[in-house]
Coordinates of C-alpha atoms and ligand atoms in Angstrom, one line a residue:
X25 CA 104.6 113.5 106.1
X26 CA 103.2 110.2 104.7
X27 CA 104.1 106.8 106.1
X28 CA 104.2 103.7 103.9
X29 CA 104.5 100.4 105.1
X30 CA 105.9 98.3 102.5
X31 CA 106.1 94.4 102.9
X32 CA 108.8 92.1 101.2
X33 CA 110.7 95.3 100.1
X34 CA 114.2 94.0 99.7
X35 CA 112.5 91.8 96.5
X36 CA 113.0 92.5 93.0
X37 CA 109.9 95.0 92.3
X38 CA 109.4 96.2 96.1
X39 CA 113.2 97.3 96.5
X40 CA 112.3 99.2 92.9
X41 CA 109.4 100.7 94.6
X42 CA 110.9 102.0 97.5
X43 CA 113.7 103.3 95.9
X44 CA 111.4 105.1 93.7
X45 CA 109.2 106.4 96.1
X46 CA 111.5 108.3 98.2
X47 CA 113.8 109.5 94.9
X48 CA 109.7 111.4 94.3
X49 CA 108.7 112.2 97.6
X50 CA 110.5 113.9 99.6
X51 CA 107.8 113.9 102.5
X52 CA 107.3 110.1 102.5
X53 CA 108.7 107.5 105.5
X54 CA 109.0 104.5 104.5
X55 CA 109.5 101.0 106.7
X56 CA 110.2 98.2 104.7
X57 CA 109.3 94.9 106.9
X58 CA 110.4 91.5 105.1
X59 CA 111.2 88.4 106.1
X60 CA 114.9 87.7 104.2
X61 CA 113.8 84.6 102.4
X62 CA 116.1 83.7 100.1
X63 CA 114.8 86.5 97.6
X64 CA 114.8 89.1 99.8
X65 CA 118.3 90.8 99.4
X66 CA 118.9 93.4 102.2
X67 CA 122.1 94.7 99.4
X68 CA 119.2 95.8 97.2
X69 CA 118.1 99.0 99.1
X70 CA 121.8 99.4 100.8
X71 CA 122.2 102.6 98.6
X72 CA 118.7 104.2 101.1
X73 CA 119.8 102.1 104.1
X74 CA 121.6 105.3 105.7
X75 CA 118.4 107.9 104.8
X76 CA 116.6 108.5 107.6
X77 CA 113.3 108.6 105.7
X78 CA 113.6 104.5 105.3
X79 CA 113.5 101.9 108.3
X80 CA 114.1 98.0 108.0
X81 CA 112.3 95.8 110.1
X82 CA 112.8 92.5 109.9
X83 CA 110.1 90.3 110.2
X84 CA 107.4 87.5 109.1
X85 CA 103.7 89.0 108.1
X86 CA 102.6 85.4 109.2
X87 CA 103.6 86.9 112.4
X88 CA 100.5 89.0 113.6
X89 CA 102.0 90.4 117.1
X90 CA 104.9 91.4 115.1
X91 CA 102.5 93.4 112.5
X92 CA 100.8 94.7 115.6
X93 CA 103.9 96.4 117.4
X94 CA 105.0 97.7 114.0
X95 CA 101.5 99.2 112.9
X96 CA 101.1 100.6 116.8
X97 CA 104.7 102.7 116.3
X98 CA 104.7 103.6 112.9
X99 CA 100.9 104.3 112.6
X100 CA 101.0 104.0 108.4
X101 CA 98.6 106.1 106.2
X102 CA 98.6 103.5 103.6
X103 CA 100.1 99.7 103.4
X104 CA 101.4 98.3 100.2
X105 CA 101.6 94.2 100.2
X106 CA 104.4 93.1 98.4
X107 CA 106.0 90.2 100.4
X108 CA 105.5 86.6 98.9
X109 CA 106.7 83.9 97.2
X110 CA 107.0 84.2 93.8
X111 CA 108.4 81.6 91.5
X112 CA 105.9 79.4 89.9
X113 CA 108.8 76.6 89.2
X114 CA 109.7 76.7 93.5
X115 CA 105.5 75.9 93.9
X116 CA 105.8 73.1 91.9
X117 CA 108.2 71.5 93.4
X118 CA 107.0 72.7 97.7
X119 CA 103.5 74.7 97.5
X120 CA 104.2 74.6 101.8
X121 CA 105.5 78.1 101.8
X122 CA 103.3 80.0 99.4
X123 CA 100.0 79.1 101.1
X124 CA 101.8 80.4 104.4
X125 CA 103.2 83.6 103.1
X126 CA 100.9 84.2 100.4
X127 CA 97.6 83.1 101.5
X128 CA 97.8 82.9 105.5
X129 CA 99.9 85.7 105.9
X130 CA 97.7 88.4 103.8
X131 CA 94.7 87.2 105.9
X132 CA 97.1 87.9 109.2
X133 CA 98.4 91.4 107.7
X134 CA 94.5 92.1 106.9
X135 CA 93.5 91.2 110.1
X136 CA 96.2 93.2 111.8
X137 CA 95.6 96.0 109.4
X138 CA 92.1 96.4 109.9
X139 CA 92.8 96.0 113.7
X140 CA 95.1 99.4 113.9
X141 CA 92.6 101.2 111.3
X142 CA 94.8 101.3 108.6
X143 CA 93.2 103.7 106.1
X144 CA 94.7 102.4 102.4
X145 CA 96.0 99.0 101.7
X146 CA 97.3 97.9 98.2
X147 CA 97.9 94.6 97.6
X148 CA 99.8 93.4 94.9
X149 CA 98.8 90.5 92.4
X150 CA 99.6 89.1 89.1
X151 CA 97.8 88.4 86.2
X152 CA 99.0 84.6 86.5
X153 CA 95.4 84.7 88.8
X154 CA 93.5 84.4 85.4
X155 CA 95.1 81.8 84.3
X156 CA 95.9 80.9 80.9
X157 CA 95.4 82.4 77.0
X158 CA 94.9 80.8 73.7
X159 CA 97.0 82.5 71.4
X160 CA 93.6 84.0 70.0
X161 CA 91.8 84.8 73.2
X162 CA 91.3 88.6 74.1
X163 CA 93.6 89.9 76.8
X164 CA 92.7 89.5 80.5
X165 CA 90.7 92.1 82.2
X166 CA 89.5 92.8 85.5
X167 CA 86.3 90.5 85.0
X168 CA 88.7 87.6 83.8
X169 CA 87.0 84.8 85.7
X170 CA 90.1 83.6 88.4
X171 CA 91.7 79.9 86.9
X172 CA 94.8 79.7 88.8
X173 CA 97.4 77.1 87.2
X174 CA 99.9 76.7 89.5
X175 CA 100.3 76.4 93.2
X176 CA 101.7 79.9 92.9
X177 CA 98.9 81.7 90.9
X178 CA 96.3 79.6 93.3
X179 CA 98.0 81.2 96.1
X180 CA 97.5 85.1 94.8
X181 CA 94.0 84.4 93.8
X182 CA 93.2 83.0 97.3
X183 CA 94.7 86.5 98.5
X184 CA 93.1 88.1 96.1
X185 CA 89.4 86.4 97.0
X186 CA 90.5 87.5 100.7
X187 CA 91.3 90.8 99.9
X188 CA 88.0 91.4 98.3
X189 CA 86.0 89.8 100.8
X190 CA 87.5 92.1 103.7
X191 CA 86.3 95.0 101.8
X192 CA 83.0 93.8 101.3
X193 CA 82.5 92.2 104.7
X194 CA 84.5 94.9 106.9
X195 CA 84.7 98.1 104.6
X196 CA 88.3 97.3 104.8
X197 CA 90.0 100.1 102.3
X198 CA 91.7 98.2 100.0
X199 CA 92.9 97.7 96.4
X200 CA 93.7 95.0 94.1
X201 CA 96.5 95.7 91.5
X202 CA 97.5 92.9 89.1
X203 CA 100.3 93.0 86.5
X204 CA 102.1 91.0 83.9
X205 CA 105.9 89.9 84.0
X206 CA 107.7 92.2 85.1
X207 CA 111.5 92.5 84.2
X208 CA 114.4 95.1 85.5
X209 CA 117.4 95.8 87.7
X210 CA 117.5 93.6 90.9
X211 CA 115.0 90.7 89.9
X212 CA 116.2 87.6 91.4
X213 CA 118.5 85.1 88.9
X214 CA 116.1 82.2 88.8
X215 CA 113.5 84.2 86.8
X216 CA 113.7 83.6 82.8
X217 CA 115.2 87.3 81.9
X218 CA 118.0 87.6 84.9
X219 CA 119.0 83.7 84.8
X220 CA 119.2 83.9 80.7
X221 CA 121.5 86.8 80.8
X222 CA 123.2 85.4 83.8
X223 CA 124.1 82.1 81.8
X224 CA 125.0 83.4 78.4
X225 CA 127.2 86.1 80.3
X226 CA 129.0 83.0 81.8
X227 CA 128.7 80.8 78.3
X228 CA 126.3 78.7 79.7
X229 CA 122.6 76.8 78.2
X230 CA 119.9 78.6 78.1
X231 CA 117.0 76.0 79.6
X232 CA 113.9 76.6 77.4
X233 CA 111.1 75.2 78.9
X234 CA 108.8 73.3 76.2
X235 CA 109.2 74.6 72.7
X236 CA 109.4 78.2 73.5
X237 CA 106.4 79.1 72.1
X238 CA 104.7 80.3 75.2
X239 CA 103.8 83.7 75.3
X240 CA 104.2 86.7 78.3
X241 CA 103.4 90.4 78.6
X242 CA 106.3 92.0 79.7
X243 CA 106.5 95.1 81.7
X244 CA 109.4 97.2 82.5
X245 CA 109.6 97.5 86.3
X246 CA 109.7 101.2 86.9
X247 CA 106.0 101.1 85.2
X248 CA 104.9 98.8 87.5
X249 CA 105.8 100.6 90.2
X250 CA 104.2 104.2 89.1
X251 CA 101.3 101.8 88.5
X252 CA 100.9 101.1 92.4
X253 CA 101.8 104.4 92.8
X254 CA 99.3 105.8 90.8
X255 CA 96.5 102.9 92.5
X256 CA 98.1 104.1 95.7
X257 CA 96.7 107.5 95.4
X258 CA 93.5 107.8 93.3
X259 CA 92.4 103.5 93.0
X260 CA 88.9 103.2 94.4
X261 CA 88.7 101.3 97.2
X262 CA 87.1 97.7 96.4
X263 CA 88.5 97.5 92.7
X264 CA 91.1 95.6 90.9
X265 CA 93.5 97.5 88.0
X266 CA 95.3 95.6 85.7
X267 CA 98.7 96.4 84.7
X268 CA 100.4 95.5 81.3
X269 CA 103.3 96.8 79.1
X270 CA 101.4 96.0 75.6
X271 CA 104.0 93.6 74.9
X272 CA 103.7 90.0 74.1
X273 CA 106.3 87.8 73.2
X274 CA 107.1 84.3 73.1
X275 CA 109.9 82.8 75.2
X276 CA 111.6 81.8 72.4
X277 CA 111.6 85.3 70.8
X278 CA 113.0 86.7 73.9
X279 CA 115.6 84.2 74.5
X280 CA 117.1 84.6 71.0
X281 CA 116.8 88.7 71.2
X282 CA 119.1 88.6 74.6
X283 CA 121.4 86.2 72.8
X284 CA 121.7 88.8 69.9
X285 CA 122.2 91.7 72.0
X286 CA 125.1 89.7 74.0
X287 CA 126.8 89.0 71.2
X288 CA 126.3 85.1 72.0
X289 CA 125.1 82.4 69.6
X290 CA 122.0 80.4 69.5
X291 CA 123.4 77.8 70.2
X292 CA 123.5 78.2 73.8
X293 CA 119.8 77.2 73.8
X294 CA 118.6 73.9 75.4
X295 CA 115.1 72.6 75.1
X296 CA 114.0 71.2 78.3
X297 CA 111.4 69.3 79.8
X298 CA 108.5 71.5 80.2
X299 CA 107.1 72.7 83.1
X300 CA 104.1 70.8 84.3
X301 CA 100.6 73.1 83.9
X302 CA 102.9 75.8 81.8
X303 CA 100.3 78.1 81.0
X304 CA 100.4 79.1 77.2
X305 CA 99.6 82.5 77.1
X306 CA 99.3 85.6 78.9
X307 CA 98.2 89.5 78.0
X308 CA 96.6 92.3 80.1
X309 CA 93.9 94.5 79.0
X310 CA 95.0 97.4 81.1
X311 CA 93.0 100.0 79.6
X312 CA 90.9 100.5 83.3
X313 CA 94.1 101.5 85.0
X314 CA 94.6 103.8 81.8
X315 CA 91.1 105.5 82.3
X316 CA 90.9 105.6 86.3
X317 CA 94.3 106.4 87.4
X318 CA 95.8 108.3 84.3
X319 CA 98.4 105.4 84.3
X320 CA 100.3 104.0 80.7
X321 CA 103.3 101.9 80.5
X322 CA 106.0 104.5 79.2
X323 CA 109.0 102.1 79.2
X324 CA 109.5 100.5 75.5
X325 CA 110.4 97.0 75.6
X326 CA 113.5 98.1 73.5
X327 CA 114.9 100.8 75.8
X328 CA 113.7 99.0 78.8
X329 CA 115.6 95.5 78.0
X330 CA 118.7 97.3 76.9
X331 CA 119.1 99.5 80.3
X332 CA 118.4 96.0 82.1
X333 CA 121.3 94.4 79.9
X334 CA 123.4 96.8 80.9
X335 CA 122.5 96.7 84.4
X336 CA 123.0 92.9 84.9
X337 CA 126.8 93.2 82.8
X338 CA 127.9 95.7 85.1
X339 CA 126.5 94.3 88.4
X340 CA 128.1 91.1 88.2
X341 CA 129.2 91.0 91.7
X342 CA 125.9 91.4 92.8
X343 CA 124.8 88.2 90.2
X344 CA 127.7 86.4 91.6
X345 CA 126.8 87.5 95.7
X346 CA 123.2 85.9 95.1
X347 CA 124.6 82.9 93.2
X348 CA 127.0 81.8 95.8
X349 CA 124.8 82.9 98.7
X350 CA 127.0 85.8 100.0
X351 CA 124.1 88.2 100.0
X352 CA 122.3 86.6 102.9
X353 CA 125.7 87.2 104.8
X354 CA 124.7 90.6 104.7
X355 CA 122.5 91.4 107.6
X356 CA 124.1 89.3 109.9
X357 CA 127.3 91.5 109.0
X358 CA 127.1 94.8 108.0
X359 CA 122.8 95.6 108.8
X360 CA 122.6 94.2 112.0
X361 CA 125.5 96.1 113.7
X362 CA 124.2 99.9 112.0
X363 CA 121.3 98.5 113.9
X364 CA 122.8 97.2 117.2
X365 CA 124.8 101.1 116.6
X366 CA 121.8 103.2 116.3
Ligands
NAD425 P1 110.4 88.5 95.1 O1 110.4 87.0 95.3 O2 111.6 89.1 94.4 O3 110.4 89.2 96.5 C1 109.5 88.8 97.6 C2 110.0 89.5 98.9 O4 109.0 89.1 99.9 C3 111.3 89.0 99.4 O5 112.1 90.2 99.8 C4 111.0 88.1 100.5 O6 112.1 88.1 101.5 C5 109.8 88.7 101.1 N1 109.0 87.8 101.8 C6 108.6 86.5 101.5 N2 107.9 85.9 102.4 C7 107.7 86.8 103.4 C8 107.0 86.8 104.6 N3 106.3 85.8 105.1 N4 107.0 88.0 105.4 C9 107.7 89.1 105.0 N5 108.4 89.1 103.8 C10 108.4 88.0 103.0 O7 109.1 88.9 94.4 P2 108.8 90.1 93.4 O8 109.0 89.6 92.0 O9 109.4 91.3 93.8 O10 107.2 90.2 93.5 C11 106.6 91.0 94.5 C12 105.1 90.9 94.5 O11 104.7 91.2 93.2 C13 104.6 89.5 94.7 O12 103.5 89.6 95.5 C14 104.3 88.9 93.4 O13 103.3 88.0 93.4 C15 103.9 90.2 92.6 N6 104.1 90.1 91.2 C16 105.3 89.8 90.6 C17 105.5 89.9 89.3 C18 106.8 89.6 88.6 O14 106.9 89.5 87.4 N7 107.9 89.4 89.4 C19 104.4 90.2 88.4 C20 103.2 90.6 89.0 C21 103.0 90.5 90.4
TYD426 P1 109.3 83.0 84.8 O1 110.3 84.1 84.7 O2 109.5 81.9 85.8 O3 107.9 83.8 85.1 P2 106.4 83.2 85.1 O4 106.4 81.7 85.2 O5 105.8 83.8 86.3 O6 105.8 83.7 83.8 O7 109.0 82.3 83.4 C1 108.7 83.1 82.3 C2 108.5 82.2 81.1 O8 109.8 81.6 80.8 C3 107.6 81.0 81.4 O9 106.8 80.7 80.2 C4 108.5 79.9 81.7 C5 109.7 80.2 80.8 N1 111.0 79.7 81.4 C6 111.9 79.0 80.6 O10 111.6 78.6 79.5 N2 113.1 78.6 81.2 C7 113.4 78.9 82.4 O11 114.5 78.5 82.9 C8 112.5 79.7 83.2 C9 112.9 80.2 84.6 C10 111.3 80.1 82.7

């Protein structure tokens, strides 16, 4: 039986992940350590809470001797770092907390990792490392110099830089994976897809930033996830693989296809200030992941945006939980009495 560890897994793409990984493995064990900052919603995994294959530990990996009990009982074959902030417009506005989670506390989780010899170790980036596009530039790849924008994207690349300089400094086993915007079920509403949809479900504006013109690569979630799968189990140790769905569109584009496919007019748009450093463009050369791990996006942007629409019409409670705040209720009621049970 394999053991995962898997940081900040009640987020949008690790909650996918672990959901996915143990609907495919049936061998694997999976602890899911995360902090429950705002975006971590323990009501994201309740449908695996009960299967004895998955444990929930709550806890900080800025926190090295909780990492250390944890990695001592559960003795993991592999570690997959997904815990961090992750909203570009909250780093603007405080970049306090992504330098603690994001840069101090992959150095602690590395440090504790290489400490209890853990033998794989995936850490999970974004593109937004690179920096920005013109709209005639080729797409990123791996040997994309590192330009950070934000206070967000200069947070990953510092845990990127750290990543790679425990491999070449300790031999420390891991991987780099970095992808584009991801979109799906369970991504939290202050992110442009969820938040539109969420607004012109409820006949409110839609803010575009700027003019709409910038540009993103969006990826369906469930390929992301096979992607860190697939780095998981045959990435080389020391590398970076970039992951992209081949599918650039400008914001604008976007907002006015989910307007269309709700049935709601244009003119719910609202042009807004921009947001300071916006960067203009981004698309991912992922044809390295394509050729090393046997990886490709599968998930058209068609099929993949209509399942979402669905998803986020008929899981308007859960819209409605985060919006209000209800969802952090949830541990403190219903998780943390199966635990005080067990
Ligand atoms: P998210 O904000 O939805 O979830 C982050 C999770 O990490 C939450 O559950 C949160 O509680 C947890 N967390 C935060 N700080 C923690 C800490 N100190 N200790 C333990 N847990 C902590 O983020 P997401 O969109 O799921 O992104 C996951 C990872 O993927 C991030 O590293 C992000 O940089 C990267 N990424 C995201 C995208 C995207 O489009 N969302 C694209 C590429 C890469
Ligand atoms: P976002 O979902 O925050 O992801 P990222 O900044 O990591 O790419 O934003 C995606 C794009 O949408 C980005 O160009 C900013 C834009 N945007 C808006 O125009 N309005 C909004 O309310 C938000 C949240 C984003």
């Amino acid at each position: 039986m394999q053991t995962l560890l898997v940081t900040g897994g009640c987020g949008f793409i690790g909650s996918n992940f672990v959901r996915r990984q143990l609907a495919s493995d049936p061998d694997v064990r999976i602890v899911n350590v995360d902090k429950l900052t705002y975006a971590g919603n323990l009501e994201n995994l309740a449908d695996v809470a009960e299967d004895p294959r998955y444990q929930f530990e709550r806890g900080d990996i800025c926190d090295r001797e909780f990492l250390q009990r944890v990695l001592a009982k559960i003795r993991p074959n592999a570690v997959i770092n997904f815990a961090a902030e992750s909203h570009v417009d909250r780093s603007i506005l405080d970049s306090g907390p992504f330098i603690q989670t994001n840069v101090v506390g992959t150095q602690t989780l590395l440090d504790a990792c290489r400490e209890a010899g853990v033998s794989r170790f995936v850490q999970v980036s974004t593109d937004e490392v690179y920096g920005s596009l013109g709209f005639e530039d080729p797409p990123f790849t791996e040997a994309t110099p590192l330009v950070p924008s934000s206070p967000y994207a200069a947070s990953k690349a510092a845990a990127d830089l750290l990543v790679g300089a425990y491999c070449r400094t300790f031999d420390f086993p891991a991987i780099v994976t970095r992808c584009g915007n991801n979109y799906g079920p369970y991504q939290f509403p202050e992110k442009i897809i969820p938040l539109f949809l969420a607004n012109a479900l409820a006949d409110q504006a839609l803010p575009v930033y700027g003019h709409g013109e910038n540009v993103r690569d969006w990826i369906h979630v469930r390929d992301h996830c096979a992607g860190i799968d697939a780095a998981l189990r045959r990435g080389r140790v020391g590398e970076v693989y970039n992951f992209g769905g081949r599918n650039e569109l400008k914001n604008i584009d976007l907002t006015r296809t989910l307007l269309a496919a709700l049935g709601k007019p244009d003119s719910l748009i609202r042009y807004v200030t921009d947001r300071p450093g916006h960067d203009l463009r981004y698309a991912i050369d992922c044809t390295k992941a394509e050729r090393e791990l046997g990886w490709t996006p599968e998930v058209s942007f068609e099929e993949g945006l209509s399942e979402t629409i669905a998803w986020y019409r008929s899981h308007g409670e859960w819209v409605a939980r985060v919006q209000s705040g209800e969802y952090r209720r949830y541990y403190e009621t219903q998780y943390q009495d199966r635990l005080e049970d067990r």
